[in-house]
CSV table of C-alpha atoms in Angstrom, one decimal:
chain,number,residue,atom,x,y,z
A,163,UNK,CA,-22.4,-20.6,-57.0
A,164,UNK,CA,-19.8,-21.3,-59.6
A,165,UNK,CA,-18.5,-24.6,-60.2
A,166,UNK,CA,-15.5,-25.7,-62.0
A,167,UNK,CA,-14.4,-29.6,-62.8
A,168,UNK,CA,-11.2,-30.3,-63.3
A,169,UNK,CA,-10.9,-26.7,-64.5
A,170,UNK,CA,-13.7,-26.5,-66.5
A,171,UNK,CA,-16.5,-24.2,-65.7
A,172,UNK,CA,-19.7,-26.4,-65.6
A,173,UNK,CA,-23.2,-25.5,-64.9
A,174,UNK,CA,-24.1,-27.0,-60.8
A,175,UNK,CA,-27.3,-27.8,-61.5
A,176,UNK,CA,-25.1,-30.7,-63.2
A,177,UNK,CA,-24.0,-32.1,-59.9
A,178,UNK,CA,-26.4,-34.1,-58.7
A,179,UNK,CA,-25.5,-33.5,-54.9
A,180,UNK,CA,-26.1,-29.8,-55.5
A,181,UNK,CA,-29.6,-30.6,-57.2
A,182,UNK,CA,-30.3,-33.2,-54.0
A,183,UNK,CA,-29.4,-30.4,-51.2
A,184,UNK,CA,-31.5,-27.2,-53.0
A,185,UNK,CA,-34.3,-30.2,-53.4
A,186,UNK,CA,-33.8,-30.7,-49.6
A,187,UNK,CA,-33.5,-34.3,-50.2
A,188,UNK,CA,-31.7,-36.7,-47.1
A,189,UNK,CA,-28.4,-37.7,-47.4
A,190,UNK,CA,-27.4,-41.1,-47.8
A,191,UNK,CA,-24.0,-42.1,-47.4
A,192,UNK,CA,-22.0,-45.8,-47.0
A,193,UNK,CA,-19.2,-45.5,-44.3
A,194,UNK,CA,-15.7,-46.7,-45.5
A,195,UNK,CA,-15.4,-50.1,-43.5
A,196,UNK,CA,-12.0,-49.4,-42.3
A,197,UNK,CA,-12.9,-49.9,-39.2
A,198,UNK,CA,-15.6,-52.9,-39.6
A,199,UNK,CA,-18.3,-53.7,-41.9
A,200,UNK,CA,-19.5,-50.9,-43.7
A,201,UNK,CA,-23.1,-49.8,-43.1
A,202,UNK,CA,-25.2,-46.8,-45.0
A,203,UNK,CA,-26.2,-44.1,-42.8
A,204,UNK,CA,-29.0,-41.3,-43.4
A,205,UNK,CA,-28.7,-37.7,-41.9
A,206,UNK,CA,-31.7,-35.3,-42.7
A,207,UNK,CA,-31.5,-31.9,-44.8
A,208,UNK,CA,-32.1,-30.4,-41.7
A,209,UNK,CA,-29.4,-31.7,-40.2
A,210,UNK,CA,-27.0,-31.2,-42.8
A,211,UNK,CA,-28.1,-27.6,-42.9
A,212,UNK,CA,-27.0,-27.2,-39.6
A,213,UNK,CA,-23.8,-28.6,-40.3
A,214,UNK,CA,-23.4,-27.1,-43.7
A,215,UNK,CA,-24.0,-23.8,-41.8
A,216,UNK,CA,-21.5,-24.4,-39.0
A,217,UNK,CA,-18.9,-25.8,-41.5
A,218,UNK,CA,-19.4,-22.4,-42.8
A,219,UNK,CA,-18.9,-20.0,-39.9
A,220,UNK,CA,-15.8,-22.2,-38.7
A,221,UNK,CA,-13.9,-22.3,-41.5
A,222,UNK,CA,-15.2,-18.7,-42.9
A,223,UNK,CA,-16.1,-18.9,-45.9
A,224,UNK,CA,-17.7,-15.7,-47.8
A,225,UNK,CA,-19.3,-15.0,-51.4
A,226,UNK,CA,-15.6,-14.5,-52.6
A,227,UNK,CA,-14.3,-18.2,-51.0
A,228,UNK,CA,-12.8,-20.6,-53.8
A,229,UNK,CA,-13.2,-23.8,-52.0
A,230,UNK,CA,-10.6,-26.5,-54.0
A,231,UNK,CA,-11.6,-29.9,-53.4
A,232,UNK,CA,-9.8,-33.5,-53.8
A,233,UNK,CA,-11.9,-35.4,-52.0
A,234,UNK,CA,-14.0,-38.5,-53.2
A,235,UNK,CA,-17.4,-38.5,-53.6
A,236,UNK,CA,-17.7,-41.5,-51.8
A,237,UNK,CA,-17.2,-39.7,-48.7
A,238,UNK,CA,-19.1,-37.4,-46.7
A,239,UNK,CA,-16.7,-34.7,-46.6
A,240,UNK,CA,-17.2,-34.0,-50.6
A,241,UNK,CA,-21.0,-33.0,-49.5
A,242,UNK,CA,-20.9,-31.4,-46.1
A,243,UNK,CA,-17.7,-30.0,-46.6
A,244,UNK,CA,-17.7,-29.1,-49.8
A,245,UNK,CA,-20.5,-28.9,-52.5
A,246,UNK,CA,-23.3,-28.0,-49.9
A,247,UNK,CA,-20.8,-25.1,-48.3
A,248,UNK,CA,-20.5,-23.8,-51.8
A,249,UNK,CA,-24.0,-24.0,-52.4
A,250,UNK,CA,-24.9,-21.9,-48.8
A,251,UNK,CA,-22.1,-19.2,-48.9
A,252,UNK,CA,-22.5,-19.5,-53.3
A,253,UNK,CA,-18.9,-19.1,-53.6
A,254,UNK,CA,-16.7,-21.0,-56.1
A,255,UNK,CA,-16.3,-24.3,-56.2
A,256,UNK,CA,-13.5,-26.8,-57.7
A,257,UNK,CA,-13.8,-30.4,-58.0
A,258,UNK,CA,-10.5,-31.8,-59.0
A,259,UNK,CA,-9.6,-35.4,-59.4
A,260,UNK,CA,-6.2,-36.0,-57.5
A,261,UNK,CA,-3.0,-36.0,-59.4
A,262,UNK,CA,0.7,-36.2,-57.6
A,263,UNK,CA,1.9,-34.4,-60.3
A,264,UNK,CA,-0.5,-32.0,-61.1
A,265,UNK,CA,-1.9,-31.0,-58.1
A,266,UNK,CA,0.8,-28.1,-56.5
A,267,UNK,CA,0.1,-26.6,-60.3
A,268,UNK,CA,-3.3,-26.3,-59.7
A,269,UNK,CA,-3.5,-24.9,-56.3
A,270,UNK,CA,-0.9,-22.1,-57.9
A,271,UNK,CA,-3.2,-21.9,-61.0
A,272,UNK,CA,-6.7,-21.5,-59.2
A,273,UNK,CA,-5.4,-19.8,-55.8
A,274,UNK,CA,-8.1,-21.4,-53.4
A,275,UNK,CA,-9.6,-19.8,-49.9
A,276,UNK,CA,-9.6,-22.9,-48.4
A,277,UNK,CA,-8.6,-26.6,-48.9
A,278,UNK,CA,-8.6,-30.4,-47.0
A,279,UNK,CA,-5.3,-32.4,-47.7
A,280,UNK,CA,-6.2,-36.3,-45.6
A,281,UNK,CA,-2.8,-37.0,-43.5
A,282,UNK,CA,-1.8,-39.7,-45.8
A,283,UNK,CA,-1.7,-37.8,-48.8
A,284,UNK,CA,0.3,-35.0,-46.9
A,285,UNK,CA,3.1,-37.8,-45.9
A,286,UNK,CA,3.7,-38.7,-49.7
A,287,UNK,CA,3.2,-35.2,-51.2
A,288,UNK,CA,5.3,-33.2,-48.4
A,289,UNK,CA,8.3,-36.2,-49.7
A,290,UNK,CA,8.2,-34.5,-53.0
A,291,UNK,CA,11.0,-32.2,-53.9
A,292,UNK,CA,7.9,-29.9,-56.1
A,293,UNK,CA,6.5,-29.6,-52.3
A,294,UNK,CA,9.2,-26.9,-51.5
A,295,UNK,CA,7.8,-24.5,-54.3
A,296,UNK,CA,4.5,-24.9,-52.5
A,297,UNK,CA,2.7,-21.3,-52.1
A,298,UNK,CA,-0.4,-21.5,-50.0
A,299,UNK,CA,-0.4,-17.5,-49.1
A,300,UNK,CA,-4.2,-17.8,-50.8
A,301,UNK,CA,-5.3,-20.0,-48.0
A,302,UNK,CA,-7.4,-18.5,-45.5
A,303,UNK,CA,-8.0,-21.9,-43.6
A,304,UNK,CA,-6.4,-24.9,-44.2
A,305,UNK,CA,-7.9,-28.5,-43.0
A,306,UNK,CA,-5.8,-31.9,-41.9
A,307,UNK,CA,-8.1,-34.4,-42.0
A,308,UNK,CA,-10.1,-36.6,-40.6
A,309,UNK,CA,-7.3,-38.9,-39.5
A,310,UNK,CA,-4.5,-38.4,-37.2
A,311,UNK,CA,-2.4,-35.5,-37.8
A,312,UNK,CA,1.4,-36.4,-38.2
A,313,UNK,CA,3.3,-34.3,-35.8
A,314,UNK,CA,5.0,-31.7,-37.5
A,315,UNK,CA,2.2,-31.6,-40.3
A,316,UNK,CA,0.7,-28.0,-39.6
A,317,UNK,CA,3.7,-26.0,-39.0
A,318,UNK,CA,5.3,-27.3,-41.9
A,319,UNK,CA,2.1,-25.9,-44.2
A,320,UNK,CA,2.0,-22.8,-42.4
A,321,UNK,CA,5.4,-22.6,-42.9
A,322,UNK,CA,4.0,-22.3,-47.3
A,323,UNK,CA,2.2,-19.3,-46.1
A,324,UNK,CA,-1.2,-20.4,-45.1
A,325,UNK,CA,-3.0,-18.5,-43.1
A,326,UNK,CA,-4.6,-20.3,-40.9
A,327,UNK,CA,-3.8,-24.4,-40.4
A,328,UNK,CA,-6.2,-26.4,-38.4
A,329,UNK,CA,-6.5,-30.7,-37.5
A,330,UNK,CA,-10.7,-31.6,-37.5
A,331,UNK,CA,-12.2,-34.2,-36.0
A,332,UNK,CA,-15.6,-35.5,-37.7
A,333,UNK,CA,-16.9,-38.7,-39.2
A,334,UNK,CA,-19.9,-40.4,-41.5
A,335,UNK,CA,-22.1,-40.8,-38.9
A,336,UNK,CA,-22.1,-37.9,-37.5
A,337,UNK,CA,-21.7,-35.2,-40.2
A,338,UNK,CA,-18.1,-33.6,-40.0
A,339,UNK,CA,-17.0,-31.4,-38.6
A,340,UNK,CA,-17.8,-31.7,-34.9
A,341,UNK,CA,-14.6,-30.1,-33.7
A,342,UNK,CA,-11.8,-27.7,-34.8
A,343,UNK,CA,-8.5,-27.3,-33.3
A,344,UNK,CA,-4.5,-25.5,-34.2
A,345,UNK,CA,-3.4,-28.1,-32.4
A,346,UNK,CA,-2.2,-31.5,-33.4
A,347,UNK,CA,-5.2,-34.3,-32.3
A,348,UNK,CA,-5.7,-32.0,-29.1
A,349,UNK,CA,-9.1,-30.6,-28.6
A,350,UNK,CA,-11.2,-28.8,-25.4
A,351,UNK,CA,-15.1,-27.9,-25.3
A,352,UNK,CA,-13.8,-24.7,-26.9
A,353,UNK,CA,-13.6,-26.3,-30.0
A,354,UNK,CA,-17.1,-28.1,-30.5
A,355,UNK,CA,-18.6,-26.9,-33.9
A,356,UNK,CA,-21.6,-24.3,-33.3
A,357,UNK,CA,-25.0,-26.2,-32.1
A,358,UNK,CA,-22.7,-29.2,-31.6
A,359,UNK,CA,-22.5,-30.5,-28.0
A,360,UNK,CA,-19.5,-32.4,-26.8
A,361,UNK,CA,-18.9,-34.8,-23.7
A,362,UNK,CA,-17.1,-37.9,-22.7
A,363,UNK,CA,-18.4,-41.2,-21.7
A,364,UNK,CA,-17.3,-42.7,-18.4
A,365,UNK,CA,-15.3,-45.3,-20.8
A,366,UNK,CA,-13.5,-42.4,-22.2
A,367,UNK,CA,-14.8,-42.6,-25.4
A,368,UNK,CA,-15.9,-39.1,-27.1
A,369,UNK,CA,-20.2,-38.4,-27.5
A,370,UNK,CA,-21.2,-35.6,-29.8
A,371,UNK,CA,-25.1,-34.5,-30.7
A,372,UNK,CA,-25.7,-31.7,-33.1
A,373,UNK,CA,-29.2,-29.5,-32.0
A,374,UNK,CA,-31.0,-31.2,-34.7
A,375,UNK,CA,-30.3,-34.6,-33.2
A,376,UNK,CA,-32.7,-36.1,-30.5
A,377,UNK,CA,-29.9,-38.8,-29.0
A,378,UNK,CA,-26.1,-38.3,-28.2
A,379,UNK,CA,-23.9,-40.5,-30.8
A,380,UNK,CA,-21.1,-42.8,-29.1
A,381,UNK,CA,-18.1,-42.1,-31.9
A,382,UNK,CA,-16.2,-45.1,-29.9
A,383,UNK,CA,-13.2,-43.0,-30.2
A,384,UNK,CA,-11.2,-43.3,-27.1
A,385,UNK,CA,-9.7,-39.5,-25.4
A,386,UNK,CA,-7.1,-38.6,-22.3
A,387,UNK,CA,-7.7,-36.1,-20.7
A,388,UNK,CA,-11.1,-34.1,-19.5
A,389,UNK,CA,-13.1,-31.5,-21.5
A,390,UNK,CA,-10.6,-28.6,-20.8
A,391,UNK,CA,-8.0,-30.4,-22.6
A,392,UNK,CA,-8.2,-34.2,-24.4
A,393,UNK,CA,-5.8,-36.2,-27.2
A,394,UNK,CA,-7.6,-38.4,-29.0
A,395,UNK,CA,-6.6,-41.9,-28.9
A,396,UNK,CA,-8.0,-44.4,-31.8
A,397,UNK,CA,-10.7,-46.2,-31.9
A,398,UNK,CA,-12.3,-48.0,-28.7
A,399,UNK,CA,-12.2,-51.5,-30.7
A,400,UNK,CA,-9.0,-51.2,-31.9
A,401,UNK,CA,-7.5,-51.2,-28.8
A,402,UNK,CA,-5.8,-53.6,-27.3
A,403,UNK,CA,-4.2,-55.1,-23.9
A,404,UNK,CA,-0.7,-57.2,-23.8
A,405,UNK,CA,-0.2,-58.2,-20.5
A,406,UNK,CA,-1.6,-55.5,-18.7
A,407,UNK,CA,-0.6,-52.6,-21.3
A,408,UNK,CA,-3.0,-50.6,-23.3
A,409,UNK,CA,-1.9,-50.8,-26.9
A,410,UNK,CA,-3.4,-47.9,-29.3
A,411,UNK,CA,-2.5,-49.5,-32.9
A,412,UNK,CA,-3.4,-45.7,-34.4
A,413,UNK,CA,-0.3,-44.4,-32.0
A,414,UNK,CA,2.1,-46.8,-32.9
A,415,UNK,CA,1.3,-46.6,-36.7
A,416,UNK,CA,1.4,-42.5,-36.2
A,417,UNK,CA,5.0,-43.2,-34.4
A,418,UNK,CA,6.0,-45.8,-37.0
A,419,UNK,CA,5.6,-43.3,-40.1
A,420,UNK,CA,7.0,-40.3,-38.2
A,421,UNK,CA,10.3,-43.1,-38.0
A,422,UNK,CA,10.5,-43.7,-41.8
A,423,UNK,CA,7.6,-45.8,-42.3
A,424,UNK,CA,5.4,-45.3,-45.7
A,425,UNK,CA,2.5,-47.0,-44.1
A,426,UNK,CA,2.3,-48.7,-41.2
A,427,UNK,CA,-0.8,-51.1,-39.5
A,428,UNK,CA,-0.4,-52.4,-35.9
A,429,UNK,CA,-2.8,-55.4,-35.5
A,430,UNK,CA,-2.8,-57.9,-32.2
A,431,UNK,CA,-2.1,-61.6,-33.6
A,432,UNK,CA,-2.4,-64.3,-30.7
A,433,UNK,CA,0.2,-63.1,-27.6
A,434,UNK,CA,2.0,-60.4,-30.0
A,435,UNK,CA,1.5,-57.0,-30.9
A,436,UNK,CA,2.4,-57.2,-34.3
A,437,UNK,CA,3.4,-54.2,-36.6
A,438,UNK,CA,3.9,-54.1,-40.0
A,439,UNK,CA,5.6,-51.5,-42.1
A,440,UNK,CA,6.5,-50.4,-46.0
A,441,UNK,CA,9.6,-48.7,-46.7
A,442,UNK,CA,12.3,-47.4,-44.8
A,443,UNK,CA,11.7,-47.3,-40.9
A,444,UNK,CA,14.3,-46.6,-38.2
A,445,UNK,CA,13.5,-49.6,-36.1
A,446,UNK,CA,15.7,-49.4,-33.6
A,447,UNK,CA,14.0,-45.5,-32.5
A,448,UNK,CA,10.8,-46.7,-33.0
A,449,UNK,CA,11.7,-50.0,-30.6
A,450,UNK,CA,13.0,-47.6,-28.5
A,451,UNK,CA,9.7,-45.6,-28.2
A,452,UNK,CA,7.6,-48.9,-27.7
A,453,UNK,CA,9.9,-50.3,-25.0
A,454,UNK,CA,7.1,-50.2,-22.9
A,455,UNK,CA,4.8,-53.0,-25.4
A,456,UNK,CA,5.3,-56.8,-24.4
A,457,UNK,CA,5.9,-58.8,-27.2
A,458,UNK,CA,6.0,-56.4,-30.0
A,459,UNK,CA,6.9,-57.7,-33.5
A,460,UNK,CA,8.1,-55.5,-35.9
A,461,UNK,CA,7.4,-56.9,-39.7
A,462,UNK,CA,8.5,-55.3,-43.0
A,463,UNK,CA,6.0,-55.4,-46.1
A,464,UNK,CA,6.1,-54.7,-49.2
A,465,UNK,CA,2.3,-53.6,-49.4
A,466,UNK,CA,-0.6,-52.5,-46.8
A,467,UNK,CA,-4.3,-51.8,-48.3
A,468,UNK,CA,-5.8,-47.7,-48.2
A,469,UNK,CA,-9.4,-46.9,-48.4
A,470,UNK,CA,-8.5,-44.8,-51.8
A,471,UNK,CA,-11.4,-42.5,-51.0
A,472,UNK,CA,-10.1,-41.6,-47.5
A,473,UNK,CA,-6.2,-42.4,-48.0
A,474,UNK,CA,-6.8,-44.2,-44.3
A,475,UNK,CA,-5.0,-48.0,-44.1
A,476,UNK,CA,-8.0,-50.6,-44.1
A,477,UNK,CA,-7.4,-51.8,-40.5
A,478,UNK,CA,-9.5,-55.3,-40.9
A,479,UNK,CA,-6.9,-56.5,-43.6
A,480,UNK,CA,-5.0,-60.4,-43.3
A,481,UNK,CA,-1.4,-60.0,-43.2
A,482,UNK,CA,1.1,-63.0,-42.5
């Protein structure tokens, strides 16, 4: 393995997340609270193995791979997606701190194999007029995620040459990624992670157990659709009912930015729906798309709170 920070070669046995996974030490890791109260959770080297392993066949990574990382490592995804992958395929890796300005430079500079860009951070970048020059022909996979996938968002970076563009699905508590997909927040059976079984609950929320777990984990992430074919939805307890309506604040955020917004949270306050919104949105298309909501509110901000190590909106925030 070959590490570089910030573009400096560094020794790996530096990292302490590299010296913790060849020590076979558990992994400890404090999920972001954006959707409640954070909590710590512990998976086992085992178990991360497994993953590491899978994340490694999936995305196909090789002795040559130059994996180029932005993530935090707050998050889960910098260790099972990253440092441990580079540790079991010892290919390079490249820990970069994130930079608007700097980062198409780099990814021409250090020509990666393979790179994660969160949705968020897509919608700002893909705004810039630098984001045309993009070349991304290096690329042999190229992940959205964890969040929803704008629509649009992976044919416009396959049209920068990459060549292969996929949406996961994955969280803290149980190690990422669980599922794979080309397609935008659509998934089948197809697309469960090796040793990773998939189902859905008879409250439609998605269960997942990896073969090195003993119980099935209840993500509380709500799907349509059967194993063949399911969209997921948002969160089971974000949800919400006006009248007699099923309101999924992640839809109406994702329908909200694809309309102009920067950010957009959609929060339930009393009888109303209400959804707030920075920057520019069309308002009459995006009433027109919610026609069907009693009661909706539509309230321009100047500011909405993001988990800076995930780039997702902190859902439990006040607003007026």
């Amino acid at each position: 393995m070959r590490l570089y920070v910030n573009g400096k070669q560094t020794d790996p046995l530096s990292l302490p997340d590299v010296r913790d996974y060849l020590d076979k030490k558990p992994l400890s890791v404090t999920t972001s609270g954006t959707t409640g109260h954070p909590k710590t959770v512990e998976h086992s080297h085992e178990l991360m193995k497994q993953v590491v392993k899978s994340n490694i066949s999936t995305m196909r990574h090789h002795k040559d791979s130059k994996l180029f990382s932005i993530l935090s490592p707050n998050g889960i995804g910098y260790q099972a997606l990253m440092v441990y992958c580079a540790v079991e395929a010892d290919c390079d890796l490249y820990l970069e701190t994130f930079n608007f300005k700097t980062y198409i430079d780099r990814i021409h500079e250090v020509r990666p194999t393979y790179t994660i860009l969160p949705p968020n951070l897509w919608k700002v970048m893909s705004k810039r007029p630098s984001w045309q020059t993009l070349d991304l022909s290096s690329l042999e996979t190229f992940l959205m995620g964890s969040d929803f996938t704008p629509t649009g968002a992976l044919d416009e970076l396959r049209s920068h040459g990459a060549k292969r563009v996929v949406n996961a699905y994955g969280s803290t508590e149980a190690p990422p990624f669980v599922m794979v997909s080309e397609e935008e927040n659509t998934y089948s059976i197809e697309d469960a992670a090796p040793n990773c079984e998939i189902a859905i609950s008879d409250r439609n929320t998605l269960l997942c157990k990896w073969a090195a777990q003993d119980e099935w984990w209840d993500s509380e992430d709500l799907v349509e659709g059967d194993l063949d074919t399911f969209v997921m939805k948002g969160r089971e307890r974000n949800m919400f009912k006006q009248d007699r309506v099923r309101v999924y604040p992640e839809e109406v955020e994702k329908i909200a930015t694809e309309k102009g917004a920067e950010l957009a949270l959609c929060q339930q306050k009393g009888s109303y729906a209400n959804l707030y919104f920075v920057g520019n949105m069309n308002v009459d298309a995006v009433k027109s798309i919610l026609h069907h909501v009693p009661r909706l509110r539509l309230k321009n901000v100047e500011t909405i709170k993001v988990d800076n190590n995930l780039g997702k909106i902190i859902r439990n925030q006040e607003l007026g």
